[in-house]
Amino acid sequence: MKNKIKFTIGIKFALSVLLFLLVVTFVFAYSYFNSQEAIKNEFNDRVKKDTEIVFEELQKNLLNSSYESISTMLLYIVKTTEISAIKLSNKEFLFSKETLLRNSNYAQNSDWEIGDVATDAKNGTITAFEDNTYRLSSTKKINAQEPVVFKFFLYKNGMLINAVAKIYFEYEISKENFNQDLLQKEETATLFLKEKKSILLQEKPFAEVEFIIDQGTLHEKTAVLQKIYKTYYIFTILLLGFVFGAIYLIFIKKMLLDAIKYFKETMADTLNNNFVFDEKKKSLNEDIDEAFRLVGNITKKYIIVLNELNINKNILERKVFTDDLTGLPNQKVFELDLKNMFIVGSDGFIGTVKLESLGEFTKKFGSALANHYIEEFTNVVQNKFYELDLQEASLYRFFGSEFAIILKNEKEEKVLEFCRALEEELQEMGMRYEVENKSAYFGFIPFDKYGTMESMLHLLSDVYNIAKESGGYYHVVSPSEVLDKFSVVEQNVREIIENNSFEIEYGFETKSITSNEIIMLEAIPILYDKNRGKFSIGVFISAAEKIKLATTFDKKIIESVVNYIKENELRYSIVVNLSMHSLKDNEFTTWLHSLFLFNKNISKKIIFSMTSYNASLDEEVFKNFVQEIHRFGAKIILKRFSINDFAVEKLGDLHLDYLRINKDYTSGIFNDRDKKHFLRTIINLGQSNDIFIIGDSIRDERDIAACASIGLDAISNY
């Protein structure tokens, strides 16, 4: 049984409030992250702008600047920007005439010529270029953190000066309070960001600047922002909680839920009093009182419609299952009772009776006396049931002069005693009603548990003819005459299952009544005995259940259907008929679960089928099976539905996917108001419970049109 969460008004309101608060939370989060991103972008833009100006100045003047000017520039950077430390390292040891002069004591002699630039051999060798630039090809022993000393000559107008310059090729400046150890500590390492940038000279890396950005300001602003947003968010949630709480208590609970509760209690009280509505009962709300008044009017109309439906239901039941003259169950009920005997494996005798002289009697005395004659015959038979203590005896009227009798669980001797007693009564009736010939012939056969409806009726016809030709009133077939047949049938069934002596055809199509599209086909086993002769499916299933092989056969059919679905891209589903024995078998359910676990998409194409009558014999087993197959993704169809099996109002509890109505409810429906009313009730129930309603073997175009107009979903071609 499917467990559904009931979404009451209170739950829906709570979910709506929760959804609204989630939206508010999303808005706050979106605004917070946007503000945080804006602060971060503003910080990065400022750092980028500051560093770009510095790099531009360095790129212009690095080759020709003095130690003091570069140091001053770098010091200015760490004092006025977010950069805590900066390190400038030359990749190429290039310097110019201006560099030499500005880093010596002769910066004013810029118009003098320069020559013989030299340095200590441990520093490397110097290469001079035509544009008054020089390169120091350094050795591995050079210490870039110390200035390199260069000696050179200045000369002009015959004058010569020995000069010395100290040039730094690496600079490192940091804020006074900056400690490099902060970079190594886990709690402070995230506050700093290391970056590198190259300075190009003639499109080649000349120097590299490594700087450390202090993000403390950014973190402080972000922390303040987070605190502000958290405060406003908590305040907003509390305020909204107070507002929604007030709305719930004042408007929803007091004005709506309390009123609904009062309404439910009033309606329950009305139902308990058999729809006697107390119009004097008042609430505190005029609108609710007005609603009660309207409900009272609806209740009165509902009672009228309900009574009419019950009357129509009773009329329909009598039409379908009862003989109008005698009140006896008709041939339809006889067939249902035979099915029950097949299913439960009953013993007993089946009989047929025909008032042979009824036709001539009616011509001679008229229909009124003939009807009286039939009614007296009915009373005579039922009195004999009582006199001989036949506790499970039933009399049925087919039509006209034809009757049938079922004597469940009776021995041959008791049946013969009944036949002799009935013969005496028929003789006496014949004399009283002046019947010239024998008034009736009748006969009995043992119930053939492996027979079919058709075979049983055929045997009854044969035994009737034997009785008629014997010169007596009746003939009874002894059970000893059919015992050998049972063992042969059981052996054939066992061999068919063990040797897989069957084929599967797909037919009995079900089509949409509106689009004529095929919705489902049924898997139809074609059975063969050892002589390759076709074997009756009804007999086969009865015998298979008796010898406990029905579940094995069902498994084989399902496996074949699964393979068929795998090999074909089907746009419709396949119906598989099951034995009630399989539904009761827990091992079968476990096997089915394993099968569908490895064929997940296959289960969606399978519809398991059970007759309405069989399902009604063990309703709880059927319900449990429906619950299990829905877990697998498969579906269920209840076929040949009759109100004798399930009350209409109980169908919703079965959680069906498809319901196929017995053809007796739809044949001739185009001019039958009662059947239309009943079918409309079934269709409304199907729509309320998501059940697909199917008609069985509707062939008359007028019936099809009537069913389509009422809203039937599909028709099965059986």
XYZ file of C-alpha atoms in Angstrom:
718
model
C 0.000 0.000 0.000
C 1.386 3.337 -0.980
C 2.094 5.682 1.947
C 1.219 9.249 1.044
C 2.142 12.309 3.106
C -0.932 14.385 3.885
C -0.103 18.033 3.133
C -2.446 19.827 5.497
C -2.935 23.594 5.387
C -0.616 23.979 8.379
C 2.119 21.926 6.676
C 1.658 23.805 3.410
C 1.880 27.143 5.240
C 5.027 25.993 7.056
C 6.557 24.866 3.747
C 5.613 28.197 2.136
C 7.221 30.115 5.031
C 10.308 27.922 4.793
C 10.485 28.553 1.049
C 10.136 32.312 1.603
C 12.866 32.259 4.263
C 15.088 30.323 1.868
C 14.512 33.073 -0.722
C 15.364 35.736 1.885
C 18.481 33.760 2.830
C 19.449 33.521 -0.833
C 18.973 37.301 -1.271
C 21.117 38.022 1.799
C 23.770 35.558 0.667
C 23.742 36.981 -2.862
C 24.040 40.550 -1.560
C 26.765 39.564 0.920
C 28.912 37.794 -1.658
C 28.445 40.669 -4.103
C 29.537 43.193 -1.444
C 32.452 40.972 -0.476
C 33.467 40.717 -4.115
C 33.213 44.512 -4.498
C 35.520 45.056 -1.497
C 37.971 42.525 -2.885
C 37.896 44.075 -6.360
C 38.366 47.581 -4.932
C 41.367 46.359 -2.915
C 42.897 44.564 -5.898
C 42.332 47.550 -8.191
C 44.062 49.863 -5.728
C 47.039 47.529 -5.332
C 47.216 47.028 -9.085
C 47.129 50.762 -9.741
C 49.839 51.477 -7.165
C 52.141 48.744 -8.417
C 51.661 49.638 -12.078
C 52.834 53.220 -11.408
C 55.899 51.935 -9.585
C 56.760 49.420 -12.273
C 56.392 52.055 -14.925
C 58.865 54.337 -13.109
C 61.268 51.459 -12.489
C 61.160 50.392 -16.116
C 62.027 53.941 -17.177
C 64.785 54.690 -14.678
C 66.191 51.410 -13.343
C 69.103 51.341 -15.789
C 70.146 54.932 -15.049
C 69.175 55.432 -11.358
C 71.257 55.699 -8.256
C 70.949 53.461 -5.229
C 69.371 56.275 -3.231
C 66.690 57.057 -5.809
C 65.630 53.400 -6.220
C 65.693 52.789 -2.481
C 63.617 55.929 -1.918
C 61.136 54.830 -4.556
C 60.772 51.328 -3.058
C 60.500 52.727 0.457
C 57.749 55.052 -0.715
C 55.894 52.049 -2.106
C 55.886 50.062 1.157
C 54.900 53.163 3.158
C 52.007 54.316 0.989
C 50.523 51.044 -0.372
C 49.307 47.648 0.856
C 52.691 46.154 -0.064
C 54.514 45.088 3.087
C 57.805 44.035 1.486
C 59.386 44.330 -1.929
C 62.482 42.760 -3.413
C 64.122 43.904 -6.684
C 66.620 41.489 -8.302
C 68.532 42.043 -11.552
C 68.450 39.122 -13.961
C 70.878 40.889 -16.288
C 73.780 42.820 -14.701
C 73.464 45.809 -17.038
C 74.433 49.357 -16.187
C 75.109 52.583 -18.062
C 77.415 55.576 -17.887
C 74.746 57.457 -15.915
C 74.534 54.554 -13.451
C 78.277 54.724 -12.863
C 78.263 58.526 -12.411
C 75.178 58.666 -10.133
C 76.584 55.960 -7.883
C 80.001 57.732 -7.645
C 81.119 61.119 -6.342
C 81.143 62.657 -9.843
C 77.461 62.809 -10.726
C 78.000 66.387 -11.923
C 80.520 65.326 -14.560
C 77.891 63.940 -16.897
C 79.535 65.703 -19.926
C 82.876 63.939 -19.386
C 83.870 60.862 -21.267
C 84.250 57.563 -19.480
C 86.686 54.759 -20.066
C 88.532 51.736 -18.732
C 85.608 50.465 -16.652
C 86.858 47.595 -14.507
C 85.976 45.551 -11.423
C 87.548 42.881 -9.308
C 88.054 39.656 -11.257
C 86.044 37.712 -8.682
C 82.960 39.690 -9.701
C 83.314 38.738 -13.342
C 84.201 40.466 -16.615
C 82.761 43.627 -18.132
C 81.614 43.996 -21.705
C 81.178 47.538 -23.125
C 78.598 48.431 -25.799
C 78.499 51.384 -28.216
C 75.567 53.082 -26.480
C 77.583 53.621 -23.266
C 76.054 50.583 -21.584
C 77.925 47.756 -19.968
C 77.221 44.157 -18.934
C 78.815 42.423 -16.019
C 79.201 38.771 -16.788
C 79.216 37.687 -13.184
C 80.884 34.696 -11.641
C 79.234 32.318 -9.209
C 81.152 34.003 -6.346
C 79.392 37.349 -6.693
C 77.147 38.348 -3.795
C 74.202 40.190 -5.328
C 73.118 41.527 -1.942
C 76.383 43.542 -1.675
C 77.257 46.446 -3.998
C 79.697 45.743 -6.796
C 82.650 48.208 -6.950
C 83.601 49.524 -10.371
C 86.695 51.637 -11.237
C 86.777 53.881 -14.288
C 88.433 57.009 -15.770
C 86.762 60.351 -16.469
C 88.520 62.539 -18.988
C 87.860 65.852 -20.670
C 90.131 68.392 -22.370
C 93.227 66.463 -21.354
C 92.139 66.143 -17.767
C 91.880 62.639 -16.224
C 90.068 61.601 -13.027
C 90.143 58.190 -11.324
C 86.602 57.395 -10.139
C 84.914 54.600 -8.153
C 81.198 53.627 -8.227
C 79.237 51.208 -6.077
C 76.269 49.678 -7.901
C 73.560 47.542 -6.246
C 71.963 44.839 -8.324
C 69.479 43.740 -5.616
C 67.186 45.764 -3.347
C 64.989 44.575 -0.496
C 62.724 46.945 1.463
C 59.944 46.149 3.980
C 57.701 47.963 6.447
C 59.193 48.616 9.869
C 56.713 46.336 11.655
C 56.731 43.552 9.029
C 58.078 40.190 10.155
C 58.885 37.527 7.575
C 57.967 34.871 10.137
C 54.303 35.831 9.692
C 54.421 34.074 6.329
C 55.270 30.780 8.004
C 52.534 30.803 10.676
C 49.296 29.060 9.712
C 47.025 31.616 11.379
C 48.641 34.612 9.619
C 49.880 33.122 6.330
C 46.532 33.744 4.611
C 46.819 37.459 5.321
C 49.665 37.840 2.827
C 49.889 37.292 -0.905
C 53.141 36.842 -2.812
C 53.418 38.085 -6.385
C 56.197 38.433 -8.940
C 56.605 40.657 -11.955
C 59.376 41.050 -14.531
C 60.793 44.362 -15.792
C 61.680 44.203 -19.462
C 64.489 45.937 -21.306
C 64.454 45.673 -25.071
C 61.645 43.056 -24.680
C 63.899 40.835 -22.561
C 63.669 40.173 -18.791
C 65.953 42.679 -17.133
C 64.898 42.517 -13.498
C 62.333 40.730 -11.334
C 60.288 42.316 -8.614
C 58.854 40.121 -5.852
C 56.428 41.796 -3.500
C 54.227 40.720 -0.578
C 50.738 42.217 -0.411
C 49.253 42.670 3.055
C 45.567 41.621 2.838
C 44.863 42.461 6.465
C 42.771 45.473 5.500
C 40.763 43.313 3.107
C 40.174 40.678 5.799
C 39.144 43.321 8.334
C 36.631 44.894 5.961
C 35.277 41.439 5.036
C 34.915 40.500 8.722
C 33.054 43.744 9.447
C 30.831 43.154 6.425
C 30.090 39.586 7.573
C 29.193 40.803 11.057
C 26.847 43.458 9.673
C 25.092 41.041 7.332
C 24.806 38.355 10.023
C 23.232 40.854 12.422
C 20.760 42.131 9.823
C 19.965 38.565 8.684
C 19.188 37.326 12.208
C 17.098 40.435 12.848
C 15.206 39.959 9.572
C 14.549 36.238 10.218
C 13.280 36.982 13.723
C 11.067 39.763 12.413
C 9.682 37.603 9.610
C 9.209 34.719 12.062
C 7.202 36.995 14.328
C 5.118 38.275 11.386
C 4.436 34.797 9.978
C 3.704 33.441 13.456
C 1.174 36.214 13.976
C -0.372 35.507 10.544
C -0.615 31.792 11.362
C -2.134 32.291 14.818
C -4.531 35.123 13.926
C -5.586 34.338 10.372
C -4.795 30.713 9.564
C -5.301 28.906 12.871
C -8.069 30.986 14.407
C -9.964 31.997 11.279
C -9.253 28.997 9.032
C -7.929 25.865 10.759
C -10.191 26.173 13.793
C -13.111 26.780 11.453
C -12.137 23.734 9.336
C -11.777 21.602 12.475
C -15.201 22.761 13.594
C -16.499 21.982 10.100
C -14.970 18.452 10.164
C -16.445 17.728 13.590
C -19.845 18.951 12.451
C -19.700 16.831 9.270
C -18.568 13.764 11.260
C -21.474 14.311 13.608
C -23.759 14.627 10.579
C -22.444 11.348 9.101
C -22.855 9.566 12.438
C -26.455 10.682 12.467
C -27.035 9.279 8.959
C -26.831 12.651 7.172
C -29.201 14.371 9.579
C -27.744 17.869 9.427
C -28.267 20.127 12.441
C -29.047 23.480 10.834
C -29.319 25.156 14.250
C -25.664 24.515 14.986
C -23.730 27.769 14.733
C -20.052 28.727 14.658
C -18.436 32.077 15.429
C -18.072 32.889 11.727
C -20.994 33.910 9.537
C -19.226 32.664 6.376
C -18.759 29.210 7.946
C -22.411 29.126 8.968
C -23.386 29.949 5.410
C -21.083 27.193 4.166
C -22.774 24.772 6.593
C -26.144 25.727 5.196
C -24.936 25.055 1.641
C -23.361 21.756 2.722
C -26.651 20.788 4.281
C -28.358 21.315 0.935
C -25.636 19.329 -0.826
C -25.986 16.535 1.745
C -29.693 16.268 1.053
C -29.055 16.057 -2.694
C -26.273 13.535 -2.093
C -28.632 11.312 -0.131
C -31.059 11.366 -3.042
C -28.300 10.519 -5.568
C -26.879 7.809 -3.278
C -30.254 6.188 -2.886
C -30.756 6.306 -6.643
C -27.311 4.751 -7.199
C -28.043 1.934 -4.761
C -31.383 1.294 -6.437
C -29.737 1.261 -9.871
C -26.985 -1.011 -8.544
C -29.544 -3.479 -7.208
C -31.471 -3.351 -10.486
C -28.265 -3.938 -12.456
C -27.243 -6.819 -10.196
C -30.636 -8.421 -10.667
C -30.415 -7.905 -14.433
C -26.977 -9.412 -14.674
C -27.154 -12.221 -12.119
C -30.788 -13.031 -11.319
C -33.628 -14.684 -13.175
C -36.605 -12.319 -13.197
C -39.320 -14.953 -12.811
C -37.945 -17.307 -10.164
C -35.394 -15.105 -8.424
C -32.855 -17.886 -8.957
C -29.228 -17.130 -9.854
C -28.758 -17.306 -13.609
C -26.199 -18.909 -15.909
C -23.668 -16.140 -15.173
C -23.661 -17.011 -11.465
C -23.514 -20.729 -12.330
C -20.341 -20.092 -14.347
C -18.830 -18.016 -11.507
C -19.574 -20.792 -9.004
C -17.961 -23.330 -11.327
C -14.888 -21.105 -11.522
C -14.756 -21.044 -7.757
C -14.867 -24.844 -7.701
C -12.008 -24.960 -10.223
C -9.945 -22.571 -8.100
C -10.471 -24.183 -4.704
C -10.505 -27.752 -6.100
C -13.973 -28.678 -4.825
C -15.600 -32.076 -5.212
C -19.227 -32.759 -6.047
C -21.666 -33.158 -8.911
C -22.932 -30.818 -11.614
C -26.434 -31.376 -12.962
C -28.664 -30.194 -15.775
C -32.479 -30.189 -15.817
C -34.798 -29.387 -18.712
C -38.567 -29.121 -18.488
C -39.029 -30.988 -21.733
C -42.766 -30.453 -21.997
C -42.754 -26.723 -21.186
C -43.175 -25.611 -24.794
C -46.284 -27.700 -25.455
C -47.612 -26.855 -21.989
C -47.330 -23.121 -22.728
C -49.146 -23.482 -26.072
C -51.924 -25.447 -24.408
C -52.441 -23.495 -21.174
C -50.800 -20.107 -21.779
C -47.765 -18.311 -20.354
C -49.335 -17.404 -17.007
C -49.891 -21.022 -15.970
C -46.529 -21.964 -17.515
C -44.833 -19.415 -15.247
C -46.679 -20.886 -12.266
C -45.514 -24.360 -13.361
C -41.855 -23.131 -13.474
C -42.151 -21.522 -10.050
C -43.596 -24.705 -8.514
C -40.813 -26.778 -10.088
C -38.271 -24.393 -8.517
C -39.877 -24.812 -5.079
C -39.972 -28.601 -5.447
C -36.221 -28.820 -6.175
C -35.279 -26.486 -3.338
C -37.533 -28.396 -0.917
C -35.702 -31.598 -1.845
C -32.413 -29.872 -1.037
C -33.798 -29.175 2.440
C -35.409 -32.582 2.994
C -32.243 -34.506 2.048
C -29.957 -32.110 3.966
C -27.981 -31.078 0.860
C -26.286 -28.132 2.554
C -24.193 -26.961 -0.413
C -26.789 -27.370 -3.144
C -27.717 -24.602 -5.595
C -30.334 -24.335 -8.339
C -29.832 -22.038 -11.349
C -32.129 -21.066 -14.183
C -30.439 -20.496 -17.544
C -33.392 -19.501 -19.709
C -36.799 -20.904 -20.595
C -36.977 -24.528 -19.540
C -33.247 -25.047 -18.822
C -31.931 -25.301 -15.268
C -28.646 -26.353 -13.661
C -27.782 -27.789 -10.248
C -24.512 -27.828 -8.275
C -24.195 -30.326 -5.392
C -20.889 -29.550 -3.676
C -19.027 -32.162 -1.639
C -21.694 -34.859 -2.060
C -21.121 -38.579 -2.698
C -22.631 -40.564 -5.546
C -25.112 -42.327 -3.225
C -26.552 -39.023 -2.012
C -26.901 -37.755 -5.560
C -28.762 -40.933 -6.597
C -31.088 -40.542 -3.605
C -31.837 -36.961 -4.673
C -32.505 -38.092 -8.257
C -34.982 -40.749 -7.143
C -36.804 -38.282 -4.890
C -36.952 -35.654 -7.645
C -38.246 -38.242 -10.113
C -41.190 -38.994 -7.844
C -42.012 -35.303 -7.487
C -41.811 -34.734 -11.251
C -44.201 -37.628 -11.857
C -46.671 -36.208 -9.359
C -46.354 -32.704 -10.898
C -46.927 -34.120 -14.353
C -50.210 -35.668 -13.255
C -51.408 -32.530 -11.495
C -50.623 -30.258 -14.443
C -51.914 -32.843 -16.959
C -48.571 -33.145 -18.756
C -48.947 -35.814 -21.383
C -45.301 -36.948 -21.664
C -42.458 -36.917 -19.131
C -42.333 -33.463 -17.590
C -38.512 -33.283 -17.398
C -35.174 -35.056 -17.888
C -32.073 -34.468 -15.816
C -28.584 -35.839 -15.277
C -25.472 -35.378 -13.136
C -21.737 -35.635 -13.808
C -18.872 -35.598 -11.285
C -17.161 -32.244 -11.129
C -14.197 -32.394 -13.510
C -11.495 -30.361 -11.732
C -9.344 -30.427 -14.881
C -12.150 -29.643 -17.249
C -13.192 -26.309 -18.696
C -16.439 -24.440 -18.689
C -17.066 -25.552 -22.253
C -16.192 -29.197 -21.596
C -18.446 -29.308 -18.524
C -21.418 -27.864 -20.421
C -20.779 -30.292 -23.274
C -20.781 -33.267 -20.869
C -24.003 -32.028 -19.273
C -25.589 -31.938 -22.704
C -24.441 -35.513 -23.339
C -25.757 -36.833 -20.028
C -29.103 -35.120 -20.658
C -29.395 -36.895 -24.018
C -28.546 -40.220 -22.348
C -31.312 -39.664 -19.773
C -33.792 -38.775 -22.486
C -32.947 -41.841 -24.548
C -32.920 -44.220 -21.537
C -36.655 -44.109 -21.003
C -36.214 -42.898 -17.428
C -36.041 -39.417 -15.942
C -32.323 -39.162 -15.158
C -28.796 -40.461 -15.648
C -25.804 -40.119 -13.237
C -22.178 -40.572 -14.323
C -20.084 -42.414 -11.744
C -16.831 -40.763 -10.484
C -14.945 -43.975 -11.282
C -15.411 -43.186 -14.972
C -13.270 -40.000 -14.775
C -10.509 -40.927 -12.293
C -8.125 -42.226 -14.981
C -8.458 -38.960 -16.869
C -7.092 -36.963 -13.903
C -3.815 -38.924 -13.715
C -3.290 -38.568 -17.487
C -3.877 -34.805 -17.311
C -1.452 -34.377 -14.420
C 1.254 -36.320 -16.228
C 0.783 -34.244 -19.404
C 0.999 -30.995 -17.436
C 4.161 -32.097 -15.654
C 5.827 -33.018 -18.970
C 4.789 -29.731 -20.644
C 6.383 -27.685 -17.857
C 9.532 -29.799 -17.506
C 10.126 -29.981 -21.292
C 9.086 -26.374 -22.052
C 6.525 -27.749 -24.517
C 4.844 -24.412 -25.108
C 5.102 -21.298 -27.241
C 4.028 -17.740 -26.473
C 1.944 -15.635 -28.807
C 1.085 -11.984 -28.221
C -2.475 -10.924 -28.877
C -5.766 -9.827 -27.296
C -4.809 -6.217 -27.957
C -6.116 -3.325 -25.860
C -6.546 -0.039 -27.749
C -7.239 3.518 -26.668
C -10.877 4.355 -27.354
C -9.899 7.829 -28.581
C -6.659 7.347 -30.554
C -7.041 3.641 -31.438
C -3.402 3.216 -30.357
C -2.337 -0.170 -28.918
C -1.765 0.126 -25.169
C -1.066 -3.504 -24.273
C -0.916 -7.042 -25.641
C -1.354 -10.244 -23.645
C 1.176 -13.071 -23.479
C -0.787 -16.179 -24.577
C 0.802 -19.595 -23.849
C 0.182 -22.181 -26.597
C 0.566 -25.601 -24.955
C 1.363 -28.962 -26.576
C 1.094 -32.457 -25.146
C 3.614 -35.193 -25.966
C 1.819 -35.859 -29.265
C 2.127 -32.152 -30.230
C -1.594 -31.754 -29.728
C -2.830 -28.439 -28.289
C -3.628 -28.548 -24.583
C -6.386 -26.458 -22.937
C -4.928 -23.606 -20.873
C -7.774 -23.804 -18.331
C -7.194 -27.500 -17.679
C -3.447 -26.913 -17.625
C -3.579 -24.180 -14.957
C -5.951 -26.190 -12.753
C -3.688 -29.252 -12.884
C -0.496 -27.186 -12.463
C -1.873 -25.638 -9.288
C -2.859 -29.062 -7.916
C 0.594 -30.568 -8.491
C 2.258 -27.322 -7.242
C 3.957 -26.381 -10.526
C 1.907 -23.256 -11.320
C 4.589 -20.922 -9.922
C 7.310 -22.679 -11.961
C 5.223 -22.176 -15.100
C 4.624 -18.497 -14.261
C 8.397 -17.971 -13.928
C 9.015 -19.509 -17.360
C 6.360 -17.263 -18.941
C 7.814 -14.136 -17.298
C 11.367 -14.998 -18.426
C 10.116 -15.430 -22.013
C 8.291 -12.096 -21.860
C 11.399 -10.337 -20.500
C 13.486 -11.693 -23.390
C 10.794 -10.630 -25.880
C 10.793 -7.070 -24.506
C 14.615 -6.954 -24.632
C 14.656 -8.025 -28.277
C 11.934 -5.609 -29.415
C 11.495 -1.887 -28.949
C 7.873 -1.907 -27.814
C 5.629 1.137 -27.591
C 3.098 -0.859 -25.605
C 3.129 -3.072 -22.497
C 2.803 -6.852 -22.183
C 0.166 -8.414 -19.915
C 1.206 -11.545 -17.990
C -1.463 -13.674 -16.286
C -0.484 -15.081 -12.899
C -1.719 -17.915 -10.723
C -2.908 -17.035 -7.219
C -0.434 -19.683 -6.018
C 2.410 -17.444 -7.258
C 1.054 -14.431 -5.390
C 1.070 -16.427 -2.156
C 4.644 -17.667 -2.706
C 7.228 -15.415 -1.008
C 10.020 -17.127 -2.924
C 8.306 -16.088 -6.174
C 8.225 -12.441 -5.056
C 11.927 -12.592 -4.136
C 12.728 -14.148 -7.524
C 10.724 -11.436 -9.273
C 12.599 -8.754 -7.342
C 15.969 -10.192 -8.424
C 14.823 -10.457 -12.041
C 13.778 -6.820 -12.212
C 16.843 -5.670 -10.296
C 18.936 -6.721 -13.297
C 16.307 -5.586 -15.831
C 15.245 -2.225 -14.415
C 13.732 -0.806 -17.592
C 11.929 -4.050 -18.461
C 9.563 -3.951 -15.474
C 7.974 -0.738 -16.786
C 6.726 -2.663 -19.814
C 5.060 -5.493 -17.844
C 1.492 -5.530 -16.521
C 0.596 -8.424 -14.238
C -2.980 -9.671 -14.550
C -5.384 -11.232 -12.089
C -9.088 -11.923 -12.482
C -11.431 -9.994 -10.223
C -12.867 -13.226 -8.890
C -9.496 -14.776 -7.986
C -8.297 -11.567 -6.316
C -11.463 -11.403 -4.198
C -10.775 -14.886 -2.784
C -7.667 -13.592 -0.967
C -7.792 -9.809 -0.987
C -4.877 -9.229 1.413
C -2.524 -11.439 -0.631
C -3.498 -9.500 -3.749
C -2.956 -6.119 -2.060
C 0.488 -7.153 -0.795
C 1.492 -8.335 -4.256
C 0.338 -5.046 -5.810
C 2.487 -3.173 -3.309
C 5.526 -5.314 -4.161
C 5.270 -5.024 -7.956
C 4.857 -1.256 -7.707
C 8.244 -1.240 -5.941
C 9.683 -2.965 -8.996
C 8.096 -0.418 -11.375
C 5.646 -2.928 -12.883
C 1.863 -2.456 -13.027
C -1.283 -4.448 -12.271
C -4.568 -5.015 -14.093
C -7.703 -6.481 -12.507
C -9.701 -8.097 -15.299
C -13.315 -9.253 -15.677
C -14.384 -6.965 -12.810
C -17.779 -7.760 -11.290
C -19.548 -6.106 -8.369
C -20.031 -9.628 -6.979
C -16.256 -9.717 -6.394
C -15.536 -6.225 -5.051
C -17.764 -3.381 -3.961
C -17.170 -0.322 -6.141
C -16.075 1.796 -3.188
C -13.336 -0.752 -2.297
C -11.562 -0.516 -5.664
C -9.578 2.542 -4.570
C -8.001 0.523 -1.740
C -6.529 -1.982 -4.229
C -4.181 0.638 -5.813
C -4.794 -0.699 -9.317
C -3.238 0.670 -12.491
C -5.825 -0.826 -14.879
C -9.351 -2.172 -14.399
C -11.057 -4.211 -17.136
C -14.827 -4.327 -16.653
C -16.785 -7.501 -17.355
C -18.490 -7.304 -20.754
C -21.899 -7.867 -19.102
C -21.784 -4.264 -17.867
C -21.100 -2.767 -21.304
C -22.905 -4.966 -23.822
C -26.119 -3.238 -24.909
C -25.182 -0.156 -22.895
C -26.264 2.282 -25.621
C -29.935 1.899 -24.634
C -29.559 0.858 -20.965
C -29.721 3.749 -18.513
C -28.757 1.603 -15.503
C -25.569 0.317 -17.156
C -24.610 3.852 -18.235
C -25.072 5.089 -14.702
C -22.967 2.244 -13.301
C -20.175 2.701 -15.871
C -20.069 6.431 -15.157
C -19.623 5.633 -11.463
C -16.707 3.289 -12.237
C -15.050 5.867 -14.528
C -15.369 8.612 -11.888
C -13.765 6.286 -9.365
C -10.975 5.517 -11.846
C -10.265 9.200 -12.400
C -10.184 9.827 -8.633
C -7.742 6.953 -8.033
C -5.664 7.186 -11.244
C -7.029 3.876 -12.568
C -7.207 3.285 -16.335
C -10.699 1.882 -17.094
C -10.979 -0.677 -19.918
C -14.055 -2.286 -21.495
C -14.004 -5.981 -22.416
C -15.029 -7.136 -25.923
C -17.310 -4.232 -26.836
C -18.162 -4.931 -30.466
C -21.361 -2.998 -31.197
C -20.481 0.430 -32.619
C -23.361 1.958 -30.674
C -21.971 0.539 -27.420
C -18.483 1.847 -28.290
C -19.876 5.326 -28.971
C -21.823 5.292 -25.682
C -18.747 4.174 -23.692
C -16.576 6.812 -25.376
C -19.052 9.566 -24.514
C -19.124 8.449 -20.864
C -15.299 8.518 -20.717
C -14.097 4.915 -21.001
C -10.320 4.858 -21.603
C -9.813 1.758 -23.777
C -11.294 -1.465 -25.193
C -9.791 -4.961 -25.127
C -10.274 -7.213 -28.157
C -11.026 -10.585 -26.525
